[in-house]
JSON list of C-alpha atoms and ligand atoms in Angstrom, two decimals:
[
{"chain": "A", "resi": 9, "resn": "MET", "atom": "CA", "xyz": [-9.57, 37.21, -14.59]},
{"chain": "A", "resi": 10, "resn": "GLU", "atom": "CA", "xyz": [-9.54, 34.95, -17.64]},
{"chain": "A", "resi": 11, "resn": "ALA", "atom": "CA", "xyz": [-9.32, 31.53, -17.51]},
{"chain": "A", "resi": 12, "resn": "LEU", "atom": "CA", "xyz": [-5.65, 30.24, -18.13]},
{"chain": "A", "resi": 13, "resn": "TYR", "atom": "CA", "xyz": [-5.15, 27.25, -20.82]},
{"chain": "A", "resi": 14, "resn": "ILE", "atom": "CA", "xyz": [-2.92, 24.64, -18.64]},
{"chain": "A", "resi": 15, "resn": "PRO", "atom": "CA", "xyz": [-0.63, 23.44, -21.74]},
{"chain": "A", "resi": 16, "resn": "GLN", "atom": "CA", "xyz": [-0.15, 26.71, -22.23]},
{"chain": "A", "resi": 17, "resn": "LEU", "atom": "CA", "xyz": [1.78, 27.55, -18.65]},
{"chain": "A", "resi": 18, "resn": "LEU", "atom": "CA", "xyz": [4.27, 25.19, -20.02]},
{"chain": "A", "resi": 19, "resn": "ASN", "atom": "CA", "xyz": [5.62, 27.75, -22.51]},
{"chain": "A", "resi": 20, "resn": "ALA", "atom": "CA", "xyz": [5.59, 30.44, -20.05]},
{"chain": "A", "resi": 21, "resn": "VAL", "atom": "CA", "xyz": [8.85, 31.79, -18.11]},
{"chain": "A", "resi": 22, "resn": "ASP", "atom": "CA", "xyz": [9.75, 29.13, -15.42]},
{"chain": "A", "resi": 23, "resn": "LYS", "atom": "CA", "xyz": [6.42, 27.67, -16.34]},
{"chain": "A", "resi": 24, "resn": "THR", "atom": "CA", "xyz": [4.82, 30.22, -14.37]},
{"chain": "A", "resi": 25, "resn": "ARG", "atom": "CA", "xyz": [1.96, 32.84, -14.53]},
{"chain": "A", "resi": 26, "resn": "VAL", "atom": "CA", "xyz": [1.57, 35.68, -12.52]},
{"chain": "A", "resi": 27, "resn": "VAL", "atom": "CA", "xyz": [-1.54, 37.59, -11.96]},
{"chain": "A", "resi": 28, "resn": "SER", "atom": "CA", "xyz": [-1.99, 40.81, -10.27]},
{"chain": "A", "resi": 29, "resn": "PHE", "atom": "CA", "xyz": [-5.69, 41.56, -9.68]},
{"chain": "A", "resi": 30, "resn": "GLN", "atom": "CA", "xyz": [-7.84, 43.92, -7.98]},
{"chain": "A", "resi": 31, "resn": "GLU", "atom": "CA", "xyz": [-11.55, 42.84, -8.52]},
{"chain": "A", "resi": 32, "resn": "ARG", "atom": "CA", "xyz": [-15.12, 42.03, -7.30]},
{"chain": "A", "resi": 33, "resn": "LEU", "atom": "CA", "xyz": [-16.34, 38.44, -7.49]},
{"chain": "A", "resi": 34, "resn": "PRO", "atom": "CA", "xyz": [-19.76, 37.64, -8.32]},
{"chain": "A", "resi": 35, "resn": "GLY", "atom": "CA", "xyz": [-21.17, 36.50, -5.40]},
{"chain": "A", "resi": 36, "resn": "LEU", "atom": "CA", "xyz": [-18.97, 37.82, -2.65]},
{"chain": "A", "resi": 37, "resn": "ASP", "atom": "CA", "xyz": [-20.26, 41.11, -1.16]},
{"chain": "A", "resi": 38, "resn": "THR", "atom": "CA", "xyz": [-17.01, 42.82, -0.43]},
{"chain": "A", "resi": 39, "resn": "LEU", "atom": "CA", "xyz": [-16.69, 46.51, 0.69]},
{"chain": "A", "resi": 40, "resn": "THR", "atom": "CA", "xyz": [-13.48, 46.91, -1.16]},
{"chain": "A", "resi": 41, "resn": "PRO", "atom": "CA", "xyz": [-12.27, 45.01, -4.47]},
{"chain": "A", "resi": 42, "resn": "ILE", "atom": "CA", "xyz": [-10.06, 42.20, -3.59]},
{"chain": "A", "resi": 43, "resn": "LYS", "atom": "CA", "xyz": [-6.65, 43.18, -4.32]},
{"chain": "A", "resi": 44, "resn": "GLY", "atom": "CA", "xyz": [-3.79, 40.78, -4.63]},
{"chain": "A", "resi": 45, "resn": "GLU", "atom": "CA", "xyz": [-1.55, 38.36, -6.80]},
{"chain": "A", "resi": 46, "resn": "LEU", "atom": "CA", "xyz": [-1.97, 34.92, -7.68]},
{"chain": "A", "resi": 47, "resn": "THR", "atom": "CA", "xyz": [1.16, 32.57, -8.88]},
{"chain": "A", "resi": 48, "resn": "VAL", "atom": "CA", "xyz": [0.47, 29.36, -10.84]},
{"chain": "A", "resi": 49, "resn": "LYS", "atom": "CA", "xyz": [3.02, 27.16, -11.69]},
{"chain": "A", "resi": 50, "resn": "HIS", "atom": "CA", "xyz": [3.01, 24.00, -13.77]},
{"chain": "A", "resi": 51, "resn": "GLN", "atom": "CA", "xyz": [4.80, 21.28, -11.93]},
{"chain": "A", "resi": 52, "resn": "VAL", "atom": "CA", "xyz": [4.12, 18.87, -14.77]},
{"chain": "A", "resi": 53, "resn": "ASN", "atom": "CA", "xyz": [1.96, 16.45, -12.85]},
{"chain": "A", "resi": 54, "resn": "TYR", "atom": "CA", "xyz": [0.30, 19.03, -10.70]},
{"chain": "A", "resi": 55, "resn": "LEU", "atom": "CA", "xyz": [-0.17, 22.92, -10.61]},
{"chain": "A", "resi": 56, "resn": "GLU", "atom": "CA", "xyz": [0.96, 24.95, -7.85]},
{"chain": "A", "resi": 57, "resn": "VAL", "atom": "CA", "xyz": [-1.46, 27.74, -6.96]},
{"chain": "A", "resi": 58, "resn": "LYS", "atom": "CA", "xyz": [-0.52, 30.65, -4.58]},
{"chain": "A", "resi": 59, "resn": "ALA", "atom": "CA", "xyz": [-2.68, 33.46, -3.58]},
{"chain": "A", "resi": 60, "resn": "GLN", "atom": "CA", "xyz": [-2.16, 36.51, -1.68]},
{"chain": "A", "resi": 61, "resn": "ALA", "atom": "CA", "xyz": [-5.05, 38.78, -1.60]},
{"chain": "A", "resi": 62, "resn": "GLU", "atom": "CA", "xyz": [-6.95, 41.05, 0.87]},
{"chain": "A", "resi": 63, "resn": "ALA", "atom": "CA", "xyz": [-10.39, 42.87, 1.12]},
{"chain": "A", "resi": 64, "resn": "ILE", "atom": "CA", "xyz": [-12.32, 44.57, 3.56]},
{"chain": "A", "resi": 65, "resn": "MET", "atom": "CA", "xyz": [-15.82, 42.71, 4.04]},
{"chain": "A", "resi": 66, "resn": "THR", "atom": "CA", "xyz": [-18.73, 44.06, 6.22]},
{"chain": "A", "resi": 67, "resn": "LEU", "atom": "CA", "xyz": [-19.97, 41.70, 8.60]},
{"chain": "A", "resi": 68, "resn": "THR", "atom": "CA", "xyz": [-22.37, 41.86, 11.22]},
{"chain": "A", "resi": 69, "resn": "CYS", "atom": "CA", "xyz": [-21.47, 40.87, 15.08]},
{"chain": "A", "resi": 70, "resn": "ASN", "atom": "CA", "xyz": [-23.05, 37.59, 16.22]},
{"chain": "A", "resi": 71, "resn": "ARG", "atom": "CA", "xyz": [-23.73, 39.02, 19.75]},
{"chain": "A", "resi": 72, "resn": "CYS", "atom": "CA", "xyz": [-24.91, 42.49, 18.93]},
{"chain": "A", "resi": 73, "resn": "LEU", "atom": "CA", "xyz": [-25.92, 42.54, 15.57]},
{"chain": "A", "resi": 74, "resn": "GLN", "atom": "CA", "xyz": [-23.90, 45.61, 14.80]},
{"chain": "A", "resi": 75, "resn": "ASN", "atom": "CA", "xyz": [-22.24, 45.43, 11.54]},
{"chain": "A", "resi": 76, "resn": "PHE", "atom": "CA", "xyz": [-18.49, 45.98, 11.35]},
{"chain": "A", "resi": 77, "resn": "ASN", "atom": "CA", "xyz": [-15.65, 46.02, 8.97]},
{"chain": "A", "resi": 78, "resn": "HIS", "atom": "CA", "xyz": [-13.71, 43.04, 8.75]},
{"chain": "A", "resi": 79, "resn": "ARG", "atom": "CA", "xyz": [-10.24, 42.67, 7.19]},
{"chain": "A", "resi": 80, "resn": "LEU", "atom": "CA", "xyz": [-9.80, 39.47, 5.06]},
{"chain": "A", "resi": 81, "resn": "SER", "atom": "CA", "xyz": [-6.25, 38.27, 4.29]},
{"chain": "A", "resi": 82, "resn": "ILE", "atom": "CA", "xyz": [-5.70, 35.24, 2.32]},
{"chain": "A", "resi": 83, "resn": "ASP", "atom": "CA", "xyz": [-1.84, 33.64, 1.92]},
{"chain": "A", "resi": 84, "resn": "THR", "atom": "CA", "xyz": [-2.56, 30.23, 0.64]},
{"chain": "A", "resi": 85, "resn": "SER", "atom": "CA", "xyz": [-1.20, 27.66, -1.76]},
{"chain": "A", "resi": 86, "resn": "GLU", "atom": "CA", "xyz": [-2.80, 24.76, -3.22]},
{"chain": "A", "resi": 87, "resn": "LEU", "atom": "CA", "xyz": [-1.69, 21.78, -5.75]},
{"chain": "A", "resi": 88, "resn": "ILE", "atom": "CA", "xyz": [-3.85, 20.57, -8.18]},
{"chain": "A", "resi": 89, "resn": "TRP", "atom": "CA", "xyz": [-3.44, 17.75, -9.42]},
{"chain": "A", "resi": 90, "resn": "LEU", "atom": "CA", "xyz": [-3.18, 17.31, -13.35]},
{"chain": "A", "resi": 91, "resn": "GLU", "atom": "CA", "xyz": [-5.28, 13.80, -13.91]},
{"chain": "A", "resi": 92, "resn": "VAL", "atom": "CA", "xyz": [-4.23, 12.10, -16.82]},
{"chain": "A", "resi": 93, "resn": "THR", "atom": "CA", "xyz": [-6.12, 8.65, -16.24]},
{"chain": "A", "resi": 94, "resn": "ASP", "atom": "CA", "xyz": [-9.96, 8.39, -16.11]},
{"chain": "A", "resi": 95, "resn": "LYS", "atom": "CA", "xyz": [-12.00, 7.22, -13.04]},
{"chain": "A", "resi": 96, "resn": "LEU", "atom": "CA", "xyz": [-11.00, 3.69, -13.95]},
{"chain": "A", "resi": 97, "resn": "GLY", "atom": "CA", "xyz": [-7.27, 3.90, -14.58]},
{"chain": "A", "resi": 98, "resn": "HIS", "atom": "CA", "xyz": [-4.86, 4.22, -11.92]},
{"chain": "A", "resi": 99, "resn": "THR", "atom": "CA", "xyz": [-2.97, 7.19, -11.55]},
{"chain": "A", "resi": 100, "resn": "PRO", "atom": "CA", "xyz": [0.83, 7.17, -11.31]},
{"chain": "A", "resi": 101, "resn": "LEU", "atom": "CA", "xyz": [2.31, 5.62, -7.92]},
{"chain": "A", "resi": 102, "resn": "GLU", "atom": "CA", "xyz": [5.54, 7.63, -8.56]},
{"chain": "A", "resi": 103, "resn": "ARG", "atom": "CA", "xyz": [3.98, 11.01, -6.98]},
{"chain": "A", "resi": 104, "resn": "GLU", "atom": "CA", "xyz": [6.31, 13.32, -5.42]},
{"chain": "A", "resi": 105, "resn": "VAL", "atom": "CA", "xyz": [3.93, 14.82, -3.01]},
{"chain": "A", "resi": 106, "resn": "ALA", "atom": "CA", "xyz": [1.50, 13.34, -0.73]},
{"chain": "A", "resi": 107, "resn": "LEU", "atom": "CA", "xyz": [-1.83, 12.27, -2.22]},
{"chain": "A", "resi": 108, "resn": "ASP", "atom": "CA", "xyz": [-3.67, 13.86, 0.57]},
{"chain": "A", "resi": 109, "resn": "ASP", "atom": "CA", "xyz": [-2.46, 17.47, -0.48]},
{"chain": "A", "resi": 110, "resn": "LEU", "atom": "CA", "xyz": [-3.93, 17.14, -3.43]},
{"chain": "A", "resi": 111, "resn": "VAL", "atom": "CA", "xyz": [-7.40, 17.54, -3.40]},
{"chain": "A", "resi": 112, "resn": "GLU", "atom": "CA", "xyz": [-8.52, 18.93, -6.49]},
{"chain": "A", "resi": 113, "resn": "SER", "atom": "CA", "xyz": [-7.67, 17.98, -9.81]},
{"chain": "A", "resi": 114, "resn": "LEU", "atom": "CA", "xyz": [-7.85, 19.27, -13.36]},
{"chain": "A", "resi": 115, "resn": "SER", "atom": "CA", "xyz": [-7.37, 17.86, -17.01]},
{"chain": "A", "resi": 116, "resn": "PRO", "atom": "CA", "xyz": [-3.94, 18.56, -18.08]},
{"chain": "A", "resi": 117, "resn": "GLN", "atom": "CA", "xyz": [-5.40, 19.57, -21.20]},
{"chain": "A", "resi": 118, "resn": "GLY", "atom": "CA", "xyz": [-7.88, 22.20, -19.56]},
{"chain": "A", "resi": 119, "resn": "TYR", "atom": "CA", "xyz": [-8.48, 25.29, -18.04]},
{"chain": "A", "resi": 120, "resn": "PHE", "atom": "CA", "xyz": [-7.71, 26.97, -14.54]},
{"chain": "A", "resi": 121, "resn": "HIS", "atom": "CA", "xyz": [-10.05, 29.32, -13.68]},
{"chain": "A", "resi": 122, "resn": "PRO", "atom": "CA", "xyz": [-8.36, 31.77, -11.28]},
{"chain": "A", "resi": 123, "resn": "SER", "atom": "CA", "xyz": [-11.80, 33.53, -10.04]},
{"chain": "A", "resi": 124, "resn": "ASP", "atom": "CA", "xyz": [-13.21, 30.22, -8.97]},
{"chain": "A", "resi": 125, "resn": "TRP", "atom": "CA", "xyz": [-10.58, 29.44, -7.15]},
{"chain": "A", "resi": 126, "resn": "LEU", "atom": "CA", "xyz": [-9.81, 32.51, -5.22]},
{"chain": "A", "resi": 127, "resn": "TYR", "atom": "CA", "xyz": [-13.80, 32.95, -4.73]},
{"chain": "A", "resi": 128, "resn": "GLU", "atom": "CA", "xyz": [-13.34, 29.05, -2.64]},
{"chain": "A", "resi": 129, "resn": "GLN", "atom": "CA", "xyz": [-10.30, 30.69, -1.09]},
{"chain": "A", "resi": 130, "resn": "VAL", "atom": "CA", "xyz": [-12.27, 33.89, 0.11]},
{"chain": "A", "resi": 131, "resn": "CYS", "atom": "CA", "xyz": [-15.08, 31.96, 1.03]},
{"chain": "A", "resi": 132, "resn": "LEU", "atom": "CA", "xyz": [-12.86, 29.82, 3.37]},
{"chain": "A", "resi": 133, "resn": "ALA", "atom": "CA", "xyz": [-11.32, 33.11, 4.82]},
{"chain": "A", "resi": 134, "resn": "ILE", "atom": "CA", "xyz": [-14.50, 34.50, 5.93]},
{"chain": "A", "resi": 135, "resn": "PRO", "atom": "CA", "xyz": [-14.65, 33.68, 9.77]},
{"chain": "A", "resi": 136, "resn": "HIS", "atom": "CA", "xyz": [-16.96, 31.18, 11.06]},
{"chain": "A", "resi": 137, "resn": "ARG", "atom": "CA", "xyz": [-17.68, 33.37, 14.02]},
{"chain": "A", "resi": 138, "resn": "GLN", "atom": "CA", "xyz": [-18.13, 36.75, 13.93]},
{"chain": "A", "resi": 139, "resn": "ILE", "atom": "CA", "xyz": [-17.64, 39.20, 16.92]},
{"chain": "A", "resi": 140, "resn": "CYS", "atom": "CA", "xyz": [-17.11, 42.93, 16.28]},
{"chain": "A", "resi": 141, "resn": "GLN", "atom": "CA", "xyz": [-14.85, 42.76, 19.22]},
{"chain": "A", "resi": 142, "resn": "ALA", "atom": "CA", "xyz": [-13.23, 40.57, 21.98]},
{"chain": "A", "resi": 143, "resn": "ASP", "atom": "CA", "xyz": [-15.37, 42.26, 24.68]},
{"chain": "A", "resi": 144, "resn": "CYS", "atom": "CA", "xyz": [-18.45, 42.67, 22.61]},
{"chain": "A", "resi": 145, "resn": "PRO", "atom": "CA", "xyz": [-21.28, 43.02, 25.53]},
{"chain": "A", "resi": 146, "resn": "GLY", "atom": "CA", "xyz": [-23.79, 41.71, 23.09]},
{"chain": "A", "resi": 147, "resn": "ILE", "atom": "CA", "xyz": [-27.29, 42.71, 22.85]},
{"chain": "A", "resi": 148, "resn": "GLN", "atom": "CA", "xyz": [-28.27, 44.78, 26.17]},
{"chain": "A", "resi": 149, "resn": "ALA", "atom": "CA", "xyz": [-31.69, 44.22, 27.89]},
{"chain": "A", "resi": 150, "resn": "ALA", "atom": "CA", "xyz": [-32.29, 47.60, 28.79]},
{"chain": "A", "resi": 151, "resn": "ASP", "atom": "CA", "xyz": [-31.07, 48.98, 25.33]},
{"chain": "A", "resi": 152, "resn": "GLU", "atom": "CA", "xyz": [-32.42, 47.34, 22.57]},
{"chain": "A", "resi": 153, "resn": "PRO", "atom": "CA", "xyz": [-30.91, 48.15, 19.27]},
{"chain": "A", "resi": 154, "resn": "ASN", "atom": "CA", "xyz": [-33.75, 49.69, 16.83]},
{"chain": "A", "resi": 155, "resn": "ILE", "atom": "CA", "xyz": [-32.90, 48.25, 13.38]},
{"chain": "A", "resi": 156, "resn": "ASP", "atom": "CA", "xyz": [-34.04, 51.19, 11.57]},
{"chain": "A", "resi": 157, "resn": "ASP", "atom": "CA", "xyz": [-30.58, 52.79, 13.42]},
{"chain": "A", "resi": 158, "resn": "ALA", "atom": "CA", "xyz": [-27.99, 50.72, 11.87]},
{"chain": "A", "resi": 159, "resn": "PRO", "atom": "CA", "xyz": [-27.40, 50.22, 8.16]},
{"chain": "A", "resi": 160, "resn": "VAL", "atom": "CA", "xyz": [-27.99, 46.08, 8.39]},
{"chain": "A", "resi": 161, "resn": "ASP", "atom": "CA", "xyz": [-28.03, 44.05, 5.64]},
{"chain": "A", "resi": 162, "resn": "HIS", "atom": "CA", "xyz": [-31.21, 42.05, 6.65]},
{"chain": "A", "resi": 163, "resn": "ARG", "atom": "CA", "xyz": [-29.69, 38.73, 5.22]},
{"chain": "A", "resi": 164, "resn": "TRP", "atom": "CA", "xyz": [-27.09, 38.85, 7.62]},
{"chain": "A", "resi": 165, "resn": "ALA", "atom": "CA", "xyz": [-29.38, 40.26, 10.37]},
{"chain": "A", "resi": 166, "resn": "THR", "atom": "CA", "xyz": [-31.56, 37.17, 9.65]},
{"chain": "A", "resi": 167, "resn": "LEU", "atom": "CA", "xyz": [-28.83, 34.78, 9.99]},
{"chain": "A", "resi": 168, "resn": "ALA", "atom": "CA", "xyz": [-27.37, 36.49, 12.98]},
{"chain": "A", "resi": 169, "resn": "ALA", "atom": "CA", "xyz": [-30.81, 36.55, 14.59]},
{"chain": "A", "resi": 170, "resn": "LEU", "atom": "CA", "xyz": [-31.16, 32.60, 13.96]},
{"chain": "A", "resi": 171, "resn": "LYS", "atom": "CA", "xyz": [-27.72, 32.04, 15.22]},
{"chain": "A", "resi": 172, "resn": "THR", "atom": "CA", "xyz": [-28.42, 33.76, 18.24]},
{"chain": "A", "resi": 173, "resn": "GLN", "atom": "CA", "xyz": [-30.81, 31.10, 19.05]},
{"chain": "A", "resi": 174, "resn": "LEU", "atom": "CA", "xyz": [-28.73, 28.45, 18.67]},
{"chain": "A", "resi": 175, "resn": "PRO", "atom": "CA", "xyz": [-27.26, 27.12, 21.91]},
{"chain": "A", "resi": 176, "resn": "ASP", "atom": "CA", "xyz": [-23.12, 28.84, 22.11]},
{"chain": "A", "resi": 177, "resn": "SER", "atom": "CA", "xyz": [-20.92, 26.19, 20.75]},
{"chain": "B", "resi": 12, "resn": "ZN", "atom": "ZN1", "xyz": [-20.80, 42.86, 18.65]}
]
């Protein structure tokens, strides 16, 4: 997705750009392209960004170390403050939205990078605790899985193996 020039949004219909996408993001190893729609609305003082997206990602179960496919589903929105003042200046007090909601800021004369933003949202959607099924029995002592049997991504396998050494939180 190409970067959006923020001032140009003001000329768009309803000051809104809607971008449909189906693409892979660098650094995100998804089985299927990330498919969805992103909406950016210029709200004068801030950008309102929304996205719905889906992708399938192959994860490795923390318990049994088997790979499984997980459907990532994103339905999120974020307000990005358009910061007029510099670090020393005070931003206007008459904000329509709570400051807490605005965790990021961009220059009003700058660019919004949809792919970077989407990358962050997808990373946040990856489950911290990856279990193939609720009643996964884990690794059976009598039946050690042979690593060669499964098409395990070794980066994940190493991580999963490390996790099993940690106390269950
Ligand atoms: Zn499992």
